[in-house]
PDB file of C-alpha atoms in Angstrom:
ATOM      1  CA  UNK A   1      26.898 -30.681  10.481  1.00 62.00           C
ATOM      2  CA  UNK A   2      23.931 -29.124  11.204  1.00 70.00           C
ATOM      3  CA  UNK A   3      21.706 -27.468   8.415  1.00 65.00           C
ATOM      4  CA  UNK A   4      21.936 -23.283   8.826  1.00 61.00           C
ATOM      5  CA  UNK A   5      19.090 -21.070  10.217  1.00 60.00           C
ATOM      6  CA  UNK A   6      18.801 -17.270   8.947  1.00 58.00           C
ATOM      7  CA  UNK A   7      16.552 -14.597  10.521  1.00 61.00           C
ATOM      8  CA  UNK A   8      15.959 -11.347  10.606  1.00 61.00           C
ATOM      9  CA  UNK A   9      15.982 -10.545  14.082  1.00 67.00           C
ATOM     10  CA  UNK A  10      16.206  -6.615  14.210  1.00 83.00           C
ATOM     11  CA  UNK A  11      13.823  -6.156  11.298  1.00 90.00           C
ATOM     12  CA  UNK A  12       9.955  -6.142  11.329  1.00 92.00           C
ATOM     13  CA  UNK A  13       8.336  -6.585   8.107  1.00 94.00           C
ATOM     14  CA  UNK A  14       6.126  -4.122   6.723  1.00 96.00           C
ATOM     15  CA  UNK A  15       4.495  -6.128   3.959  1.00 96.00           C
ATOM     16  CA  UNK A  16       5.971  -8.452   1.495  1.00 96.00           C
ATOM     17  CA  UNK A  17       4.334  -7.718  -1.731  1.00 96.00           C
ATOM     18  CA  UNK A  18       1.956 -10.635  -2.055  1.00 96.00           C
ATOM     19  CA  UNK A  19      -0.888  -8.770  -2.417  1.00 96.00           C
ATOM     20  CA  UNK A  20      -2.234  -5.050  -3.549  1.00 97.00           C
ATOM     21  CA  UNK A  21      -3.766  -4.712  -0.093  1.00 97.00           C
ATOM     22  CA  UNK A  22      -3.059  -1.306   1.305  1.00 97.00           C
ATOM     23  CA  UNK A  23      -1.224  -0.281  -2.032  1.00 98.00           C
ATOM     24  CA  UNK A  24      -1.863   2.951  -4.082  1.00 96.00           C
ATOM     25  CA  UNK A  25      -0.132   5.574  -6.076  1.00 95.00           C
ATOM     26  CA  UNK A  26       1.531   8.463  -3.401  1.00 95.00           C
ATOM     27  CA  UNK A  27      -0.374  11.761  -3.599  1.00 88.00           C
ATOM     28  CA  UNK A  28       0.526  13.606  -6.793  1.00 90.00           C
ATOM     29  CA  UNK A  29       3.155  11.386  -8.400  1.00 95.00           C
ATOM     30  CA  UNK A  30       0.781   9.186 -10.441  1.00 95.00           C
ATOM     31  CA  UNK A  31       2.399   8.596 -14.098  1.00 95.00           C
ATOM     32  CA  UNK A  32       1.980   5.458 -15.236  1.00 93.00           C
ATOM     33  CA  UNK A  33      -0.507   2.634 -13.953  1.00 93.00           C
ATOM     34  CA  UNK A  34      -2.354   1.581 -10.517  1.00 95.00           C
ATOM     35  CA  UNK A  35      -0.329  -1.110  -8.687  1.00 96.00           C
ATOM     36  CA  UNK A  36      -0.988  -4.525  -9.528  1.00 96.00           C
ATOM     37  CA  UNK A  37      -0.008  -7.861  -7.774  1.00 97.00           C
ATOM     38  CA  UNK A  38       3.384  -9.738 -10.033  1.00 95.00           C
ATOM     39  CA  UNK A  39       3.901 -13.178  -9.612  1.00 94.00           C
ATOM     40  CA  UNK A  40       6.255 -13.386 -12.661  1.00 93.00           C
ATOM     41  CA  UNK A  41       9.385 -11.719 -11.291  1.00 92.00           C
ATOM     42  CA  UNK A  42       9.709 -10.963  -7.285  1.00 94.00           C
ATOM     43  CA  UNK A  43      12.808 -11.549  -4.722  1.00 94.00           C
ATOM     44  CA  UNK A  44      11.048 -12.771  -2.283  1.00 92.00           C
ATOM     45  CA  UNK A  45       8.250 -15.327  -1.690  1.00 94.00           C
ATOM     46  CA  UNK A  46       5.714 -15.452  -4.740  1.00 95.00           C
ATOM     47  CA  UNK A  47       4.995 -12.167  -5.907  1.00 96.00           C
ATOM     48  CA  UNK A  48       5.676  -8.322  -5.634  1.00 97.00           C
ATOM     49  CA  UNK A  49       3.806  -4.992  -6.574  1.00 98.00           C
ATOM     50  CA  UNK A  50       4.218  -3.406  -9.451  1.00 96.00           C
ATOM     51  CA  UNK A  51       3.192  -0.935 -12.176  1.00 96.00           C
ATOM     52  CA  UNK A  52       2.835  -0.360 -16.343  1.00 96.00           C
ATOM     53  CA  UNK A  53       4.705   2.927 -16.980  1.00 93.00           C
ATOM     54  CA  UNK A  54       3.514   3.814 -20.262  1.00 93.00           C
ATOM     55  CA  UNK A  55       4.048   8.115 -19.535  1.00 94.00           C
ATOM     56  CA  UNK A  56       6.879  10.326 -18.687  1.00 96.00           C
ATOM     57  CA  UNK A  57       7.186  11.967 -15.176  1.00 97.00           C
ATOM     58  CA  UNK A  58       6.635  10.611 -11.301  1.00 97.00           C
ATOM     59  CA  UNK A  59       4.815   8.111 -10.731  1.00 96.00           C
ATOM     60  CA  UNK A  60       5.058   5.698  -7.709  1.00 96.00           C
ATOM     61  CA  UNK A  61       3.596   2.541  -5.139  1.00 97.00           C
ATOM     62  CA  UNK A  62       2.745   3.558  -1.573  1.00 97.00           C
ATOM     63  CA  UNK A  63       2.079   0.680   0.953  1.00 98.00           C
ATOM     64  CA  UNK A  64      -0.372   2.355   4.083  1.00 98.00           C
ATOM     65  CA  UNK A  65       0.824  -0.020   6.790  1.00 97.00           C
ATOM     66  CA  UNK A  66      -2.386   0.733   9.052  1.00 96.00           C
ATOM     67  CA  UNK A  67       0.154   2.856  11.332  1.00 95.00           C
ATOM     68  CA  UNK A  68       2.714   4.717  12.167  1.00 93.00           C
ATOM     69  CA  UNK A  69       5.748   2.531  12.831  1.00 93.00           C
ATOM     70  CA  UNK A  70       8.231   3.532  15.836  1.00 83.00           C
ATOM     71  CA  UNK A  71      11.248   3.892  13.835  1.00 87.00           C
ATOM     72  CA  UNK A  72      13.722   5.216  16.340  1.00 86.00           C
ATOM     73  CA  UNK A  73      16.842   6.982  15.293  1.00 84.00           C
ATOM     74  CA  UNK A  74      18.779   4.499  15.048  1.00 85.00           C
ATOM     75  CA  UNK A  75      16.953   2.629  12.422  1.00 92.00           C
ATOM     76  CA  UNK A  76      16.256   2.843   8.543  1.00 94.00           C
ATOM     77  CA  UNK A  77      13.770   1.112   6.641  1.00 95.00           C
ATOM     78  CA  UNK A  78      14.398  -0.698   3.284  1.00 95.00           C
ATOM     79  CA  UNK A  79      12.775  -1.752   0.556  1.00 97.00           C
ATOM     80  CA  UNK A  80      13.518  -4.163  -2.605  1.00 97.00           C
ATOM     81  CA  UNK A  81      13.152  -2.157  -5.699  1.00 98.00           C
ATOM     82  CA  UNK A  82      13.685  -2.948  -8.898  1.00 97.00           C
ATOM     83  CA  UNK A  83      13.072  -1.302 -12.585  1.00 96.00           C
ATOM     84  CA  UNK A  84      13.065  -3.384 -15.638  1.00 94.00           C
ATOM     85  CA  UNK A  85      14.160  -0.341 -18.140  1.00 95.00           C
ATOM     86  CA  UNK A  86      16.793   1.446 -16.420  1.00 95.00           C
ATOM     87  CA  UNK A  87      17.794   3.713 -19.545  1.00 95.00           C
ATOM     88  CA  UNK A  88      13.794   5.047 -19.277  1.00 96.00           C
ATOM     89  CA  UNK A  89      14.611   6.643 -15.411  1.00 97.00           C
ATOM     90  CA  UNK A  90      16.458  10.239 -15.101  1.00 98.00           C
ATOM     91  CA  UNK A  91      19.675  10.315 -13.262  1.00 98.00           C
ATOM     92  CA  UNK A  92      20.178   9.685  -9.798  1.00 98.00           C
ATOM     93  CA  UNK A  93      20.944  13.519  -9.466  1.00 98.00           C
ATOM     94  CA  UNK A  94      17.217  13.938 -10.655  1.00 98.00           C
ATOM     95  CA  UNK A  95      15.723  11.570  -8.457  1.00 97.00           C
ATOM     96  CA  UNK A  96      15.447   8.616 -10.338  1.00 97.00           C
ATOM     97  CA  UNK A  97      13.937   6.537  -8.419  1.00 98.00           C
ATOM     98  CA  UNK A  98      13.346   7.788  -4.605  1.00 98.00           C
ATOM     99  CA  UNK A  99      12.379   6.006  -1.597  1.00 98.00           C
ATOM    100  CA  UNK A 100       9.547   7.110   0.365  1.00 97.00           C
ATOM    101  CA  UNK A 101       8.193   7.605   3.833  1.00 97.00           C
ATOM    102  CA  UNK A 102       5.113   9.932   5.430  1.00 96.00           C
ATOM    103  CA  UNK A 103       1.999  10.036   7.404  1.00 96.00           C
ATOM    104  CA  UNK A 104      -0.035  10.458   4.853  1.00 96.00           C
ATOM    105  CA  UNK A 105      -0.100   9.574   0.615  1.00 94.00           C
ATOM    106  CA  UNK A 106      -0.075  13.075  -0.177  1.00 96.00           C
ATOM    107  CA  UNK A 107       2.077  14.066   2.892  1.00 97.00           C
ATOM    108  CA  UNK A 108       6.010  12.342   2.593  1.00 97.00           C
ATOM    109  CA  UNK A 109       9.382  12.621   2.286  1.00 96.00           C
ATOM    110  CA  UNK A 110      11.316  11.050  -0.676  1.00 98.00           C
ATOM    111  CA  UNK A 111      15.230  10.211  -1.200  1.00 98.00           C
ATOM    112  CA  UNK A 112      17.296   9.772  -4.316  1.00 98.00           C
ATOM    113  CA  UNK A 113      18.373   6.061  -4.222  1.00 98.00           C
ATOM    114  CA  UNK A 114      19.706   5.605  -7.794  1.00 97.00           C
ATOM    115  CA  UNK A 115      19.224   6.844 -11.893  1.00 97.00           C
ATOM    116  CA  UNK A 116      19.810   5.599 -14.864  1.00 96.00           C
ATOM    117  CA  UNK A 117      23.323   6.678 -14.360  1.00 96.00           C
ATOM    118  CA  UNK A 118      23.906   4.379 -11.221  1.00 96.00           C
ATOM    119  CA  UNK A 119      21.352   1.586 -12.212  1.00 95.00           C
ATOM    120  CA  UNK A 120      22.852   0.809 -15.903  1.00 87.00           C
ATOM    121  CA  UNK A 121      22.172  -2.886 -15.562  1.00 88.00           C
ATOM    122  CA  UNK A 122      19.137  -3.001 -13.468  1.00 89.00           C
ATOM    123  CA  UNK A 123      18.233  -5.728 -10.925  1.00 94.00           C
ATOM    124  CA  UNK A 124      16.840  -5.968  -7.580  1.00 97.00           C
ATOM    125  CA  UNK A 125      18.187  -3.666  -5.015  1.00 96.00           C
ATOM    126  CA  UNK A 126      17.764  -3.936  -1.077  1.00 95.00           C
ATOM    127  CA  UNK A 127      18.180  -0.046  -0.636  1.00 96.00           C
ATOM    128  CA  UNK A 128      17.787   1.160   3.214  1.00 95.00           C
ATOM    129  CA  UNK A 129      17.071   4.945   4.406  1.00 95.00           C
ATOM    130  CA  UNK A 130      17.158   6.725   7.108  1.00 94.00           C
ATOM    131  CA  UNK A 131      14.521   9.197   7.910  1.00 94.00           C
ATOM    132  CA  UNK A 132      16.325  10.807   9.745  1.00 92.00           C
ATOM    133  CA  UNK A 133      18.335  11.946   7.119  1.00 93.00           C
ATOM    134  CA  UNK A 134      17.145  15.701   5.504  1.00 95.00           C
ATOM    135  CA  UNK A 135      14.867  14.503   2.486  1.00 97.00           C
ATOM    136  CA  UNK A 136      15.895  15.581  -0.697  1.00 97.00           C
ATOM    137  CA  UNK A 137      11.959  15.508  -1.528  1.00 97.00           C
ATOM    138  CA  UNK A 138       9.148  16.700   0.244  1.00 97.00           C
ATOM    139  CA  UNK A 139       5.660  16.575  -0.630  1.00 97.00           C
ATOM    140  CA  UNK A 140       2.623  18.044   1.254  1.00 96.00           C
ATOM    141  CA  UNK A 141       3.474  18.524   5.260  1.00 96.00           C
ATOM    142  CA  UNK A 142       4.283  15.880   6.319  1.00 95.00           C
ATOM    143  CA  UNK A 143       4.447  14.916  10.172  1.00 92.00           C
ATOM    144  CA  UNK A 144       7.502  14.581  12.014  1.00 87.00           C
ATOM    145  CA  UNK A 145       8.197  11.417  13.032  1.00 86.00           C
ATOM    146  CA  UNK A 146       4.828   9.348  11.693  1.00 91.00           C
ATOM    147  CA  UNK A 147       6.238   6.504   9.438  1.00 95.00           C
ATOM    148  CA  UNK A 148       2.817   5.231   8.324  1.00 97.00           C
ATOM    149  CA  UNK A 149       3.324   5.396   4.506  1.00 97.00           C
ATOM    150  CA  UNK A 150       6.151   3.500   2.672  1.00 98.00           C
ATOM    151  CA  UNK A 151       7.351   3.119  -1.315  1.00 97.00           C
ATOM    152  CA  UNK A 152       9.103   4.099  -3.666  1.00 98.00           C
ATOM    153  CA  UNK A 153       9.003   6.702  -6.759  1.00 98.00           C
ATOM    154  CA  UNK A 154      10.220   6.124 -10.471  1.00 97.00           C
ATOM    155  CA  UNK A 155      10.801   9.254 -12.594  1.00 98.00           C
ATOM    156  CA  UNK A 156      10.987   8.413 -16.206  1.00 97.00           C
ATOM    157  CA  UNK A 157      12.540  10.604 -18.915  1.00 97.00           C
ATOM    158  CA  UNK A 158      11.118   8.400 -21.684  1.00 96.00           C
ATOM    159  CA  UNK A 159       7.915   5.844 -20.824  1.00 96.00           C
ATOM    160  CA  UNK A 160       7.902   2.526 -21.393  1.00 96.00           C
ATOM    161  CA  UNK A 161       5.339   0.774 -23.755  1.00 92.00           C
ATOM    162  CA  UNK A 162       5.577  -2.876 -22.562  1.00 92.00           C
ATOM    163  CA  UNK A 163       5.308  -4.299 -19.656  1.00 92.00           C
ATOM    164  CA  UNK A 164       4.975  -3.666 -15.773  1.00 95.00           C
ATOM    165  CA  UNK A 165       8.789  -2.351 -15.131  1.00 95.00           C
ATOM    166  CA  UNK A 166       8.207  -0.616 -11.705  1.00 96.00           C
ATOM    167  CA  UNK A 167       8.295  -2.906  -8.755  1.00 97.00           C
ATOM    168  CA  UNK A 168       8.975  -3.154  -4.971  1.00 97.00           C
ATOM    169  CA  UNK A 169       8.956  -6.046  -2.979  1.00 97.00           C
ATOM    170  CA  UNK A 170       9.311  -6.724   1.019  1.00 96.00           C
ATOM    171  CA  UNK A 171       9.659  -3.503   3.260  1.00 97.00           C
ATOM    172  CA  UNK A 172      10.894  -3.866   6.282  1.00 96.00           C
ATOM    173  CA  UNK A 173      12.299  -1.575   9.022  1.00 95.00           C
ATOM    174  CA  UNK A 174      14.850  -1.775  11.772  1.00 93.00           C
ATOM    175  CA  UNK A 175      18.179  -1.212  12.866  1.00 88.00           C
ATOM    176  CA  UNK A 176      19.902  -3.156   9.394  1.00 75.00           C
ATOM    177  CA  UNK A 177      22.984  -4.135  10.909  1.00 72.00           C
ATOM    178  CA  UNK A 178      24.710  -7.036   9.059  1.00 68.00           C
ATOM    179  CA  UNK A 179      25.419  -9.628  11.632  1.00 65.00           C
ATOM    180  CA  UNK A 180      28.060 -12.819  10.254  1.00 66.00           C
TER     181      UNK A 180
END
């Protein structure tokens, strides 16, 4: 029997959290710490970005992929995302944690991907969106149809004091259609 192949044949790969290359904090949601590369807990390859969240509020990780991606209507882009003290987010109803996209750090919209009430266990999460989709978050002006900044947000209700508990790792975008 021959040994399986996988690949990802509909997705291109933004960046896959190696390194803090083209990573900063999005615009005015900067609670907690700058990202920083992790090489202790990732999904993928060796490492992922991620943050100390020592303060209560928004704070997130913004990848500038160099330009705007042609995400066509048909596709979503995803992200791994993971939080290491789920009790410390809000609820999902209060944005949580939100996944990102704009043309600029201080220009994006943001989605409500899960809270404390829908994350009780933690984990990493392969969580796709469609920006197509109204936002439920929208900061600066953004500009219709540029996808050149991805991440994710974390809104905390209580900080955490040890640690780096806000990561992402490996964004990709395409049309995400499971294929067995």
């Amino acid at each position: 029997m021959p040994a399986p192949s996988y690949s990802i044949p509909e997705l291109t790969t933004l960046n896959t959290g190696e390194s803090t290359t083209g990573w900063a904090e999005p615009g005015t949601w900067t609670a907690g710490g700058l990202p920083v590369a992790e090489t202790d807990y990732f999904i993928q390859g060796t490492g992922c970005i991620d943050k100390a969240f020592n303060a209560t509020g928004l704070g997130g990780l913004m990848y500038d992929s160099g330009a705007d991606q042609a995400l066509t209507a048909s596709e979503v882009f995803l992200a791994w995302l993971y939080f290491e003290a789920p009790n410390a987010l809000d609820s999902y109803a209060n944005g949580g944690a939100r996944l990102m996209v704009g043309s600029a750090n201080t220009a994006f919209n943001a989605w409500a991907v899960f809270g404390a009430n829908t994350y009780a266990y933690g984990g990493w999460r392969c969580i796709p969106v469609d920006p197509a989709i109204t936002a439920e978050y929208t900061v600066g002006t953004p500009t219709a149809g540029n996808h050149r900044f991805f991440g994710v947000a974390y809104n905390l209700i209580n900080a955490v004091a040890k640690g780096n508990p806000a990561a992402i790792d490996c964004i990709r975008y395409g049309r995400g259609t499971l294929q067995v």
